[in-house]
Amino acid sequence: MSTHHLVPTVWHNVLGSMPVALRIESGDTVLTQTLDAIGDDKDGISRAHGPNPMNGPVYIEGAEPGDSLRVEILEMRPIRERGWTRAALAGNVVDPERVRSLPPRDRTEWLIDAEAGTVRLESPPPLLDYLSLPFEPMIGCFGVAPSLGQAFSTATSAENGGNMDYRGFGPGTTAWFPVFVEGALFFLGDCHAVQGDGEIVGTGVETPMEVTVRLSVEKFRRHNWPRGETSDEIFTVGNARPLDQALQHATTEMLDWLTADYGLDATGASHLMGQAIRYRVGNVFDPAYTMVASLEKRFLPPRQG
Amino acid sequence: MSTHHLVPTVWHNVLGSMPVALRIESGDTVLTQTLDAIGDDKDGISRAHGPNPMNGPVYIEGAEPGDSLRVEILEMRPIRERGWTRAALAGNVVDPERVRSLPPRDRTEWLIDAEAGTVRLESPPPLLDYLSLPFEPMIGCFGVAPSLGQAFSTATSAENGGNMDYRGFGPGTTAWFPVFVEGALFFLGDCHAVQGDGEIVGTGVETPMEVTVRLSVEKFRRHNWPRGETSDEIFTVGNARPLDQALQHATTEMLDWLTADYGLDATGASHLMGQAIRYRVGNVFDPAYTMVASLEKRFLPPRQG
Amino acid sequence: MSTHHLVPTVWHNVLGSMPVALRIESGDTVLTQTLDAIGDDKDGISRAHGPNPMNGPVYIEGAEPGDSLRVEILEMRPIRERGWTRAALAGNVVDPERVRSLPPRDRTEWLIDAEAGTVRLESPPPLLDYLSLPFEPMIGCFGVAPSLGQAFSTATSAENGGNMDYRGFGPGTTAWFPVFVEGALFFLGDCHAVQGDGEIVGTGVETPMEVTVRLSVEKFRRHNWPRGETSDEIFTVGNARPLDQALQHATTEMLDWLTADYGLDATGASHLMGQAIRYRVGNVFDPAYTMVASLEKRFLPPRQG
Amino acid sequence: MSTHHLVPTVWHNVLGSMPVALRIESGDTVLTQTLDAIGDDKDGISRAHGPNPMNGPVYIEGAEPGDSLRVEILEMRPIRERGWTRAALAGNVVDPERVRSLPPRDRTEWLIDAEAGTVRLESPPPLLDYLSLPFEPMIGCFGVAPSLGQAFSTATSAENGGNMDYRGFGPGTTAWFPVFVEGALFFLGDCHAVQGDGEIVGTGVETPMEVTVRLSVEKFRRHNWPRGETSDEIFTVGNARPLDQALQHATTEMLDWLTADYGLDATGASHLMGQAIRYRVGNVFDPAYTMVASLEKRFLPPRQG
């Protein structure tokens, strides 16, 4: 179980079958520094262009279609004291006639203090000078290469992950992605110091980070959509528009999980999900929206097999 | 500020301009016992028919179109030891081709122990015999008469509230509804002992409750969609399909609230909402879906005026 | 089979169980003059307010829940030489960020010449002075009272019809509505001299008309959504958002029709629909959108029974 | 202006930046034989796998990002007497609870007689033995490589075209695609002998064809979505879910076209579109749905410049 430093020289704006940047064994750890969403590095120097340039891909030995790639997010450390956001709600998250009066989508600077655990506007308007948000780092965009030779923009998301912008993808969370190609081809980038649900201004607080993940192949663990786990819950992810359909994917994936791994039949799973499920909203800015379905572990039966 | 016991003799399957059941002063308290979603009372006797028969309407003196009706949910006490649910995920919350293999939507019994704070299946399948959910009472359907002489089924929801099935509408929460007709005409019913997000089996644990609410008119406090407040957050509610549109309504309503009452301009509100908003899913089973947008009070500026 | 002149003294902004304006026998004909969408009459005098004030309701003797009301649109005669539209695409029919640059939604006057069969802008901008559209009269809003004591705004549509704004509802077309209340309670109004699909500026060419319809009860002919027939096709109507769901309703209703009345099983109906169905778009401006599914009669098997 | 015979040896299941199969001058004609949707050729021999294997890509000299590729569909000739369909409505086009009772999606054979101009079931169920549909050939899937190195499955569609399944893409129609990469990289396949709107059984009558197209570069003619023209109309295409969003794209694209090429301002374009637009439904089976917006040429102002 070795640790690899992935120092990219090229970045990718798609998740697809791109030339391998790093080849590792299952269970190895990768440490890498990301660019921000438009390709600026920790010193503010432009190294790539947007959307969301990705580090990778990482080839994990032994990964084959039908397997699952487990991604443990071990650590996220900000490497720039500044992040930025857009200054207006996106047109697609307000009532259509209200778009006429939205303000400009200017770039706005924020200050990140990981020691103090705070994220603050650099030049707050008077009424917001009090505002101090907690530093809650998350990975906006990560995932694996899709099937069939497809390659998806890092502005969107699908079965293979991508730009899901779910707050829950932070340190301590484990994610699983279905493997569609040999080696899985894992990509990572687009970190946020903090972000509201939905990424409704089109950005979180965009900033480069040093991210450490452990990547492991789970053989023959076929699933259709990304999954995740924290200390107290399990969750599934659906990516699609409208949100209704993203919710259908996440719900169906949870049904699959409960019946395959926890021994419930569809009726038992329905009882549990019906009275205990929680939904959370990932990205509602991008071409595909993201809905998360979660269950607290305290309500789950013991895992089978 | 007196307390009224509302003992219905008729129940309504719409929220509309129905004959007044009780007339009160603004600030008065109303205590009433609801039926369950199909009209059975605390003794299991059928007193009305579904969907979701409502107690009311309550006419609040002084309420006029353009005002807001504040509804403080003071107490919810279960008055039957049994509730019921449906036993299968609804067809509209899973991937369409998966509907073919969903189990039957049988009625299933649950036992409610408010003392112990638990809700349990009466005859759990073996693997779910451990399952004990917390008693988390909530009002599934409440609201006021809509405008223009409209009358909406209690199976759905709109600007005037209705069957939102949001878990957050429990004791300690305050809700506000826009007033569309003289007297506001408040309705209430369809309580749940516990419910997962989305009401994805088509029910929570359906049971009659004794509910106590305080109803107050806030003059000239015009708003478009239901709002709410708990000890630590404020929230807005959008009801529509698809969820994308419900989210647009809730988001726009929060933008309105922040700019009207908290002194922010659209840019300041965008900063706050963009990095701090939380979305929660109410009903995704009924004709209109429900999305809630919330902000923690600790992130809000002081309220103006 | 007599003919009744319905001369309204009140108009309704909902389809619901309102006081009966006229009581007729099944098979009788009704002739009535409508107001325009904001309530102006043939002389431009305001007689009621919008949205879409309705003539009616007409009580048809013998109509009971579970029956169908057949509405033959016999004649539509314009009774004002002027109509009006809005001058800008609605915010919900263009890409959200494009709403920022839409022009104002000003009222614009049109001249209707039924003799010549033309509809023209009164003061066309230079490049549109050539534009002469055909006079293609249609009923924007008609239908029956919904179930359960519900009452729906004439700005929207549902199982009971309403503001569907489908171009096909013109002279020569027969429509059927499911009957939900005794007497059916038929309403009619909101006529257009011409209209594009979708009513995407929020109006057709709005103008009062003299409309003649024959209303007949078809006993025990239960259906769920409006249906229609012209000389060469049959069609079904779904009203909902998103359009995907309206399409599901219209498609399911056609499946029902083919299996119930034409003797096809679900496989045969699938073959026919799959390779021959045509979809058309009604309203995409209002709270519920309208999708029409049609089949040419030349492809249909002989009607059974 | 020469004619090229494109005889593929490999086929592609994505539209992307794949190795060039043929390099031509702008204005040249290409004649090629397609496989059917699952990769069977004119003799029923499996030559590739689904979904929708594509011939191409064709590199057109001089095509650069920001240009438009004009595709004139000159001829479509069936080269197999048999086609096939699926035997059941797709789960996503009927009301969700109705999916439970849909029949199996069996493969069904059809006979194509291009001379007689008919398409008939090989073994019709008794009540459908009369059914003879007109031979109306169309290209289900065609388009160009997308931007950024993306590659999209031929099961879906986007700005670059793809699996739109619009009946209007037959002989005599001209299509335009935005050029995103050098050479445009044109793909073509998935022909249908006839198809209903929406491709609601998941197929048209799938069959190989010999297709002749003329491909020409229009320099600096930037547009965002596919466009088309027939003898009597112009049209635009939006590909997305829900249909509401596909409609927004198609409507916005038509607004762009009218203002850029026909000299109308947004108000004039709104008048014309509002009262004369027609919408048609392409695919509603695939991940992205397709909506077409069209205007009859007789209503258009003279083209500028």
JSON list of N, CA and C in Angstrom, two decimals, chain A residues 89 92-93 95 98 127 130 194 196-197 203 242-244 248-249 251-252 256 263 270 274-275 277-279 289 299-301, chain B residues 89 92-93 95 98 127 130 167 194 196-197 242-244 248-249 251-252 256 263 270 274-275 277-279 289 299-301:
[
{"chain": "A", "resi": 89, "resn": "LEU", "atom": "N", "xyz": [-27.46, 34.49, -8.42]},
{"chain": "A", "resi": 89, "resn": "LEU", "atom": "CA", "xyz": [-28.18, 33.24, -8.62]},
{"chain": "A", "resi": 89, "resn": "LEU", "atom": "C", "xyz": [-28.23, 32.93, -10.11]},
{"chain": "A", "resi": 92, "resn": "ASN", "atom": "N", "xyz": [-31.45, 29.44, -14.03]},
{"chain": "A", "resi": 92, "resn": "ASN", "atom": "CA", "xyz": [-32.33, 28.27, -14.00]},
{"chain": "A", "resi": 92, "resn": "ASN", "atom": "C", "xyz": [-32.82, 27.90, -12.61]},
{"chain": "A", "resi": 93, "resn": "VAL", "atom": "N", "xyz": [-32.41, 28.63, -11.56]},
{"chain": "A", "resi": 93, "resn": "VAL", "atom": "CA", "xyz": [-32.88, 28.27, -10.22]},
{"chain": "A", "resi": 93, "resn": "VAL", "atom": "C", "xyz": [-33.90, 29.26, -9.64]},
{"chain": "A", "resi": 95, "resn": "ASP", "atom": "N", "xyz": [-37.65, 31.66, -10.60]},
{"chain": "A", "resi": 95, "resn": "ASP", "atom": "CA", "xyz": [-38.80, 31.69, -11.50]},
{"chain": "A", "resi": 95, "resn": "ASP", "atom": "C", "xyz": [-38.40, 32.43, -12.78]},
{"chain": "A", "resi": 98, "resn": "ARG", "atom": "N", "xyz": [-38.30, 36.13, -13.24]},
{"chain": "A", "resi": 98, "resn": "ARG", "atom": "CA", "xyz": [-37.42, 36.83, -12.31]},
{"chain": "A", "resi": 98, "resn": "ARG", "atom": "C", "xyz": [-35.99, 36.94, -12.82]},
{"chain": "A", "resi": 127, "resn": "LEU", "atom": "N", "xyz": [-23.87, 44.92, 4.77]},
{"chain": "A", "resi": 127, "resn": "LEU", "atom": "CA", "xyz": [-24.75, 44.08, 5.57]},
{"chain": "A", "resi": 127, "resn": "LEU", "atom": "C", "xyz": [-24.25, 42.65, 5.72]},
{"chain": "A", "resi": 130, "resn": "TYR", "atom": "N", "xyz": [-20.48, 40.61, 8.61]},
{"chain": "A", "resi": 130, "resn": "TYR", "atom": "CA", "xyz": [-20.47, 39.66, 9.71]},
{"chain": "A", "resi": 130, "resn": "TYR", "atom": "C", "xyz": [-20.24, 38.22, 9.23]},
{"chain": "A", "resi": 194, "resn": "VAL", "atom": "N", "xyz": [-16.24, 25.76, 0.57]},
{"chain": "A", "resi": 194, "resn": "VAL", "atom": "CA", "xyz": [-17.59, 25.63, 1.13]},
{"chain": "A", "resi": 194, "resn": "VAL", "atom": "C", "xyz": [-18.54, 25.81, -0.04]},
{"chain": "A", "resi": 196, "resn": "GLY", "atom": "N", "xyz": [-23.09, 25.94, -0.85]},
{"chain": "A", "resi": 196, "resn": "GLY", "atom": "CA", "xyz": [-24.47, 25.65, -0.49]},
{"chain": "A", "resi": 196, "resn": "GLY", "atom": "C", "xyz": [-25.00, 24.51, -1.35]},
{"chain": "A", "resi": 197, "resn": "ASP", "atom": "N", "xyz": [-26.11, 23.93, -0.95]},
{"chain": "A", "resi": 197, "resn": "ASP", "atom": "CA", "xyz": [-26.74, 22.91, -1.78]},
{"chain": "A", "resi": 197, "resn": "ASP", "atom": "C", "xyz": [-27.05, 23.50, -3.16]},
{"chain": "A", "resi": 203, "resn": "THR", "atom": "N", "xyz": [-21.13, 28.27, -8.67]},
{"chain": "A", "resi": 203, "resn": "THR", "atom": "CA", "xyz": [-19.83, 27.93, -8.07]},
{"chain": "A", "resi": 203, "resn": "THR", "atom": "C", "xyz": [-20.02, 27.68, -6.58]},
{"chain": "A", "resi": 242, "resn": "PRO", "atom": "N", "xyz": [-34.95, 16.04, -15.40]},
{"chain": "A", "resi": 242, "resn": "PRO", "atom": "CA", "xyz": [-35.10, 16.93, -14.26]},
{"chain": "A", "resi": 242, "resn": "PRO", "atom": "C", "xyz": [-34.69, 16.25, -12.96]},
{"chain": "A", "resi": 243, "resn": "LEU", "atom": "N", "xyz": [-34.73, 17.00, -11.86]},
{"chain": "A", "resi": 243, "resn": "LEU", "atom": "CA", "xyz": [-34.40, 16.43, -10.55]},
{"chain": "A", "resi": 243, "resn": "LEU", "atom": "C", "xyz": [-35.22, 15.19, -10.26]},
{"chain": "A", "resi": 244, "resn": "ASP", "atom": "N", "xyz": [-36.46, 15.18, -10.76]},
{"chain": "A", "resi": 244, "resn": "ASP", "atom": "CA", "xyz": [-37.34, 14.02, -10.57]},
{"chain": "A", "resi": 244, "resn": "ASP", "atom": "C", "xyz": [-36.64, 12.75, -11.04]},
{"chain": "A", "resi": 248, "resn": "GLN", "atom": "N", "xyz": [-35.21, 9.47, -9.12]},
{"chain": "A", "resi": 248, "resn": "GLN", "atom": "CA", "xyz": [-35.55, 8.09, -9.49]},
{"chain": "A", "resi": 248, "resn": "GLN", "atom": "C", "xyz": [-34.29, 7.22, -9.53]},
{"chain": "A", "resi": 249, "resn": "HIS", "atom": "N", "xyz": [-33.22, 7.74, -10.10]},
{"chain": "A", "resi": 249, "resn": "HIS", "atom": "CA", "xyz": [-31.98, 6.96, -10.18]},
{"chain": "A", "resi": 249, "resn": "HIS", "atom": "C", "xyz": [-31.43, 6.68, -8.78]},
{"chain": "A", "resi": 251, "resn": "THR", "atom": "N", "xyz": [-32.99, 6.67, -5.95]},
{"chain": "A", "resi": 251, "resn": "THR", "atom": "CA", "xyz": [-33.91, 5.81, -5.19]},
{"chain": "A", "resi": 251, "resn": "THR", "atom": "C", "xyz": [-33.78, 4.36, -5.64]},
{"chain": "A", "resi": 252, "resn": "THR", "atom": "N", "xyz": [-33.71, 4.17, -6.96]},
{"chain": "A", "resi": 252, "resn": "THR", "atom": "CA", "xyz": [-33.57, 2.82, -7.50]},
{"chain": "A", "resi": 252, "resn": "THR", "atom": "C", "xyz": [-32.24, 2.21, -7.06]},
{"chain": "A", "resi": 256, "resn": "ASP", "atom": "N", "xyz": [-31.61, -1.17, -4.93]},
{"chain": "A", "resi": 256, "resn": "ASP", "atom": "CA", "xyz": [-30.67, -2.22, -5.34]},
{"chain": "A", "resi": 256, "resn": "ASP", "atom": "C", "xyz": [-29.70, -2.56, -4.22]},
{"chain": "A", "resi": 263, "resn": "GLY", "atom": "N", "xyz": [-30.00, -7.93, 2.37]},
{"chain": "A", "resi": 263, "resn": "GLY", "atom": "CA", "xyz": [-30.91, -9.06, 2.48]},
{"chain": "A", "resi": 263, "resn": "GLY", "atom": "C", "xyz": [-32.39, -8.70, 2.50]},
{"chain": "A", "resi": 270, "resn": "SER", "atom": "N", "xyz": [-38.86, -1.09, 0.87]},
{"chain": "A", "resi": 270, "resn": "SER", "atom": "CA", "xyz": [-39.83, -0.01, 0.73]},
{"chain": "A", "resi": 270, "resn": "SER", "atom": "C", "xyz": [-40.22, 0.55, 2.10]},
{"chain": "A", "resi": 274, "resn": "GLY", "atom": "N", "xyz": [-39.25, 4.21, 2.76]},
{"chain": "A", "resi": 274, "resn": "GLY", "atom": "CA", "xyz": [-40.44, 5.08, 2.82]},
{"chain": "A", "resi": 274, "resn": "GLY", "atom": "C", "xyz": [-40.48, 5.93, 4.06]},
{"chain": "A", "resi": 275, "resn": "GLN", "atom": "N", "xyz": [-40.02, 5.38, 5.21]},
{"chain": "A", "resi": 275, "resn": "GLN", "atom": "CA", "xyz": [-40.16, 6.10, 6.47]},
{"chain": "A", "resi": 275, "resn": "GLN", "atom": "C", "xyz": [-38.84, 6.67, 6.99]},
{"chain": "A", "resi": 277, "resn": "ILE", "atom": "N", "xyz": [-35.86, 7.51, 4.57]},
{"chain": "A", "resi": 277, "resn": "ILE", "atom": "CA", "xyz": [-34.92, 8.05, 3.58]},
{"chain": "A", "resi": 277, "resn": "ILE", "atom": "C", "xyz": [-34.78, 9.57, 3.73]},
{"chain": "A", "resi": 278, "resn": "ARG", "atom": "N", "xyz": [-33.59, 10.05, 3.41]},
{"chain": "A", "resi": 278, "resn": "ARG", "atom": "CA", "xyz": [-33.35, 11.49, 3.33]},
{"chain": "A", "resi": 278, "resn": "ARG", "atom": "C", "xyz": [-32.80, 11.81, 1.95]},
{"chain": "A", "resi": 279, "resn": "TYR", "atom": "N", "xyz": [-33.33, 12.87, 1.33]},
{"chain": "A", "resi": 279, "resn": "TYR", "atom": "CA", "xyz": [-32.80, 13.32, 0.04]},
{"chain": "A", "resi": 279, "resn": "TYR", "atom": "C", "xyz": [-31.98, 14.59, 0.24]},
{"chain": "A", "resi": 289, "resn": "TYR", "atom": "N", "xyz": [-28.51, 17.39, -13.21]},
{"chain": "A", "resi": 289, "resn": "TYR", "atom": "CA", "xyz": [-28.67, 17.72, -11.80]},
{"chain": "A", "resi": 289, "resn": "TYR", "atom": "C", "xyz": [-28.34, 16.49, -10.96]},
{"chain": "A", "resi": 299, "resn": "PHE", "atom": "N", "xyz": [-30.52, 2.66, 11.22]},
{"chain": "A", "resi": 299, "resn": "PHE", "atom": "CA", "xyz": [-31.77, 2.04, 10.80]},
{"chain": "A", "resi": 299, "resn": "PHE", "atom": "C", "xyz": [-31.56, 0.83, 9.90]},
{"chain": "A", "resi": 300, "resn": "LEU", "atom": "N", "xyz": [-30.32, 0.53, 9.55]},
{"chain": "A", "resi": 300, "resn": "LEU", "atom": "CA", "xyz": [-30.05, -0.55, 8.59]},
{"chain": "A", "resi": 300, "resn": "LEU", "atom": "C", "xyz": [-29.96, -1.90, 9.27]},
{"chain": "A", "resi": 301, "resn": "PRO", "atom": "N", "xyz": [-30.37, -2.97, 8.57]},
{"chain": "A", "resi": 301, "resn": "PRO", "atom": "CA", "xyz": [-30.11, -4.31, 9.07]},
{"chain": "A", "resi": 301, "resn": "PRO", "atom": "C", "xyz": [-28.62, -4.61, 8.92]},
{"chain": "B", "resi": 89, "resn": "LEU", "atom": "N", "xyz": [-42.65, 1.14, -2.82]},
{"chain": "B", "resi": 89, "resn": "LEU", "atom": "CA", "xyz": [-42.26, 2.40, -3.43]},
{"chain": "B", "resi": 89, "resn": "LEU", "atom": "C", "xyz": [-43.26, 2.75, -4.53]},
{"chain": "B", "resi": 92, "resn": "ASN", "atom": "N", "xyz": [-43.64, 6.39, -9.47]},
{"chain": "B", "resi": 92, "resn": "ASN", "atom": "CA", "xyz": [-42.99, 7.58, -10.03]},
{"chain": "B", "resi": 92, "resn": "ASN", "atom": "C", "xyz": [-41.66, 7.91, -9.36]},
{"chain": "B", "resi": 93, "resn": "VAL", "atom": "N", "xyz": [-41.22, 7.15, -8.35]},
{"chain": "B", "resi": 93, "resn": "VAL", "atom": "CA", "xyz": [-39.94, 7.46, -7.71]},
{"chain": "B", "resi": 93, "resn": "VAL", "atom": "C", "xyz": [-38.83, 6.48, -8.06]},
{"chain": "B", "resi": 95, "resn": "ASP", "atom": "N", "xyz": [-36.83, 4.15, -11.42]},
{"chain": "B", "resi": 95, "resn": "ASP", "atom": "CA", "xyz": [-36.64, 4.15, -12.87]},
{"chain": "B", "resi": 95, "resn": "ASP", "atom": "C", "xyz": [-37.82, 3.45, -13.53]},
{"chain": "B", "resi": 98, "resn": "ARG", "atom": "N", "xyz": [-38.27, -0.22, -13.89]},
{"chain": "B", "resi": 98, "resn": "ARG", "atom": "CA", "xyz": [-38.26, -0.96, -12.62]},
{"chain": "B", "resi": 98, "resn": "ARG", "atom": "C", "xyz": [-39.64, -1.08, -12.00]},
{"chain": "B", "resi": 127, "resn": "LEU", "atom": "N", "xyz": [-36.16, -9.73, 8.81]},
{"chain": "B", "resi": 127, "resn": "LEU", "atom": "CA", "xyz": [-34.95, -8.91, 8.80]},
{"chain": "B", "resi": 127, "resn": "LEU", "atom": "C", "xyz": [-35.20, -7.49, 9.29]},
{"chain": "B", "resi": 130, "resn": "TYR", "atom": "N", "xyz": [-35.85, -5.60, 14.05]},
{"chain": "B", "resi": 130, "resn": "TYR", "atom": "CA", "xyz": [-35.08, -4.67, 14.89]},
{"chain": "B", "resi": 130, "resn": "TYR", "atom": "C", "xyz": [-35.55, -3.22, 14.74]},
{"chain": "B", "resi": 167, "resn": "ARG", "atom": "N", "xyz": [-41.37, 17.00, 6.46]},
{"chain": "B", "resi": 167, "resn": "ARG", "atom": "CA", "xyz": [-41.08, 16.55, 7.83]},
{"chain": "B", "resi": 167, "resn": "ARG", "atom": "C", "xyz": [-40.90, 17.70, 8.80]},
{"chain": "B", "resi": 194, "resn": "VAL", "atom": "N", "xyz": [-44.30, 9.45, 11.70]},
{"chain": "B", "resi": 194, "resn": "VAL", "atom": "CA", "xyz": [-42.96, 9.59, 11.16]},
{"chain": "B", "resi": 194, "resn": "VAL", "atom": "C", "xyz": [-43.08, 9.47, 9.65]},
{"chain": "B", "resi": 196, "resn": "GLY", "atom": "N", "xyz": [-40.39, 9.41, 5.91]},
{"chain": "B", "resi": 196, "resn": "GLY", "atom": "CA", "xyz": [-39.15, 9.70, 5.21]},
{"chain": "B", "resi": 196, "resn": "GLY", "atom": "C", "xyz": [-39.36, 10.87, 4.26]},
{"chain": "B", "resi": 197, "resn": "ASP", "atom": "N", "xyz": [-38.27, 11.45, 3.80]},
{"chain": "B", "resi": 197, "resn": "ASP", "atom": "CA", "xyz": [-38.38, 12.50, 2.77]},
{"chain": "B", "resi": 197, "resn": "ASP", "atom": "C", "xyz": [-39.14, 11.97, 1.56]},
{"chain": "B", "resi": 242, "resn": "PRO", "atom": "N", "xyz": [-41.91, 19.88, -12.50]},
{"chain": "B", "resi": 242, "resn": "PRO", "atom": "CA", "xyz": [-41.03, 18.95, -11.81]},
{"chain": "B", "resi": 242, "resn": "PRO", "atom": "C", "xyz": [-40.41, 19.58, -10.58]},
{"chain": "B", "resi": 243, "resn": "LEU", "atom": "N", "xyz": [-39.62, 18.79, -9.83]},
{"chain": "B", "resi": 243, "resn": "LEU", "atom": "CA", "xyz": [-38.95, 19.32, -8.65]},
{"chain": "B", "resi": 243, "resn": "LEU", "atom": "C", "xyz": [-38.14, 20.56, -8.98]},
{"chain": "B", "resi": 244, "resn": "ASP", "atom": "N", "xyz": [-37.60, 20.61, -10.20]},
{"chain": "B", "resi": 244, "resn": "ASP", "atom": "CA", "xyz": [-36.83, 21.77, -10.64]},
{"chain": "B", "resi": 244, "resn": "ASP", "atom": "C", "xyz": [-37.64, 23.05, -10.45]},
{"chain": "B", "resi": 248, "resn": "GLN", "atom": "N", "xyz": [-37.27, 26.24, -7.99]},
{"chain": "B", "resi": 248, "resn": "GLN", "atom": "CA", "xyz": [-37.28, 27.65, -8.45]},
{"chain": "B", "resi": 248, "resn": "GLN", "atom": "C", "xyz": [-38.18, 28.50, -7.56]},
{"chain": "B", "resi": 249, "resn": "HIS", "atom": "N", "xyz": [-39.37, 27.98, -7.24]},
{"chain": "B", "resi": 249, "resn": "HIS", "atom": "CA", "xyz": [-40.30, 28.75, -6.40]},
{"chain": "B", "resi": 249, "resn": "HIS", "atom": "C", "xyz": [-39.70, 28.99, -5.02]},
{"chain": "B", "resi": 251, "resn": "THR", "atom": "N", "xyz": [-36.62, 28.93, -4.07]},
{"chain": "B", "resi": 251, "resn": "THR", "atom": "CA", "xyz": [-35.43, 29.77, -4.14]},
{"chain": "B", "resi": 251, "resn": "THR", "atom": "C", "xyz": [-35.82, 31.24, -4.33]},
{"chain": "B", "resi": 252, "resn": "THR", "atom": "N", "xyz": [-36.77, 31.47, -5.21]},
{"chain": "B", "resi": 252, "resn": "THR", "atom": "CA", "xyz": [-37.24, 32.83, -5.46]},
{"chain": "B", "resi": 252, "resn": "THR", "atom": "C", "xyz": [-37.88, 33.42, -4.20]},
{"chain": "B", "resi": 256, "resn": "ASP", "atom": "N", "xyz": [-36.80, 36.72, -2.15]},
{"chain": "B", "resi": 256, "resn": "ASP", "atom": "CA", "xyz": [-37.75, 37.77, -1.76]},
{"chain": "B", "resi": 256, "resn": "ASP", "atom": "C", "xyz": [-37.66, 38.08, -0.26]},
{"chain": "B", "resi": 263, "resn": "GLY", "atom": "N", "xyz": [-32.79, 43.24, 4.42]},
{"chain": "B", "resi": 263, "resn": "GLY", "atom": "CA", "xyz": [-32.04, 44.36, 3.89]},
{"chain": "B", "resi": 263, "resn": "GLY", "atom": "C", "xyz": [-30.99, 44.03, 2.86]},
{"chain": "B", "resi": 270, "resn": "SER", "atom": "N", "xyz": [-27.59, 36.57, -3.05]},
{"chain": "B", "resi": 270, "resn": "SER", "atom": "CA", "xyz": [-27.00, 35.49, -3.86]},
{"chain": "B", "resi": 270, "resn": "SER", "atom": "C", "xyz": [-25.77, 34.90, -3.17]},
{"chain": "B", "resi": 274, "resn": "GLY", "atom": "N", "xyz": [-26.03, 31.22, -2.13]},
{"chain": "B", "resi": 274, "resn": "GLY", "atom": "CA", "xyz": [-25.16, 30.37, -2.94]},
{"chain": "B", "resi": 274, "resn": "GLY", "atom": "C", "xyz": [-24.27, 29.48, -2.10]},
{"chain": "B", "resi": 275, "resn": "GLN", "atom": "N", "xyz": [-23.79, 29.99, -0.95]},
{"chain": "B", "resi": 275, "resn": "GLN", "atom": "CA", "xyz": [-22.82, 29.22, -0.16]},
{"chain": "B", "resi": 275, "resn": "GLN", "atom": "C", "xyz": [-23.40, 28.62, 1.11]},
{"chain": "B", "resi": 277, "resn": "ILE", "atom": "N", "xyz": [-27.24, 27.82, 1.43]},
{"chain": "B", "resi": 277, "resn": "ILE", "atom": "CA", "xyz": [-28.61, 27.29, 1.37]},
{"chain": "B", "resi": 277, "resn": "ILE", "atom": "C", "xyz": [-28.62, 25.77, 1.52]},
{"chain": "B", "resi": 278, "resn": "ARG", "atom": "N", "xyz": [-29.71, 25.27, 2.09]},
{"chain": "B", "resi": 278, "resn": "ARG", "atom": "CA", "xyz": [-29.95, 23.83, 2.17]},
{"chain": "B", "resi": 278, "resn": "ARG", "atom": "C", "xyz": [-31.31, 23.55, 1.55]},
{"chain": "B", "resi": 279, "resn": "TYR", "atom": "N", "xyz": [-31.39, 22.53, 0.71]},
{"chain": "B", "resi": 279, "resn": "TYR", "atom": "CA", "xyz": [-32.66, 22.11, 0.15]},
{"chain": "B", "resi": 279, "resn": "TYR", "atom": "C", "xyz": [-33.12, 20.82, 0.81]},
{"chain": "B", "resi": 289, "resn": "TYR", "atom": "N", "xyz": [-45.02, 18.37, -6.47]},
{"chain": "B", "resi": 289, "resn": "TYR", "atom": "CA", "xyz": [-43.92, 18.00, -5.58]},
{"chain": "B", "resi": 289, "resn": "TYR", "atom": "C", "xyz": [-43.56, 19.21, -4.71]},
{"chain": "B", "resi": 299, "resn": "PHE", "atom": "N", "xyz": [-26.37, 32.42, 10.07]},
{"chain": "B", "resi": 299, "resn": "PHE", "atom": "CA", "xyz": [-25.76, 33.06, 8.90]},
{"chain": "B", "resi": 299, "resn": "PHE", "atom": "C", "xyz": [-26.54, 34.29, 8.43]},
{"chain": "B", "resi": 300, "resn": "LEU", "atom": "N", "xyz": [-27.66, 34.58, 9.06]},
{"chain": "B", "resi": 300, "resn": "LEU", "atom": "CA", "xyz": [-28.51, 35.68, 8.59]},
{"chain": "B", "resi": 300, "resn": "LEU", "atom": "C", "xyz": [-28.08, 37.01, 9.19]},
{"chain": "B", "resi": 301, "resn": "PRO", "atom": "N", "xyz": [-28.26, 38.09, 8.43]},
{"chain": "B", "resi": 301, "resn": "PRO", "atom": "CA", "xyz": [-28.09, 39.43, 9.02]},
{"chain": "B", "resi": 301, "resn": "PRO", "atom": "C", "xyz": [-29.26, 39.71, 9.96]}
]
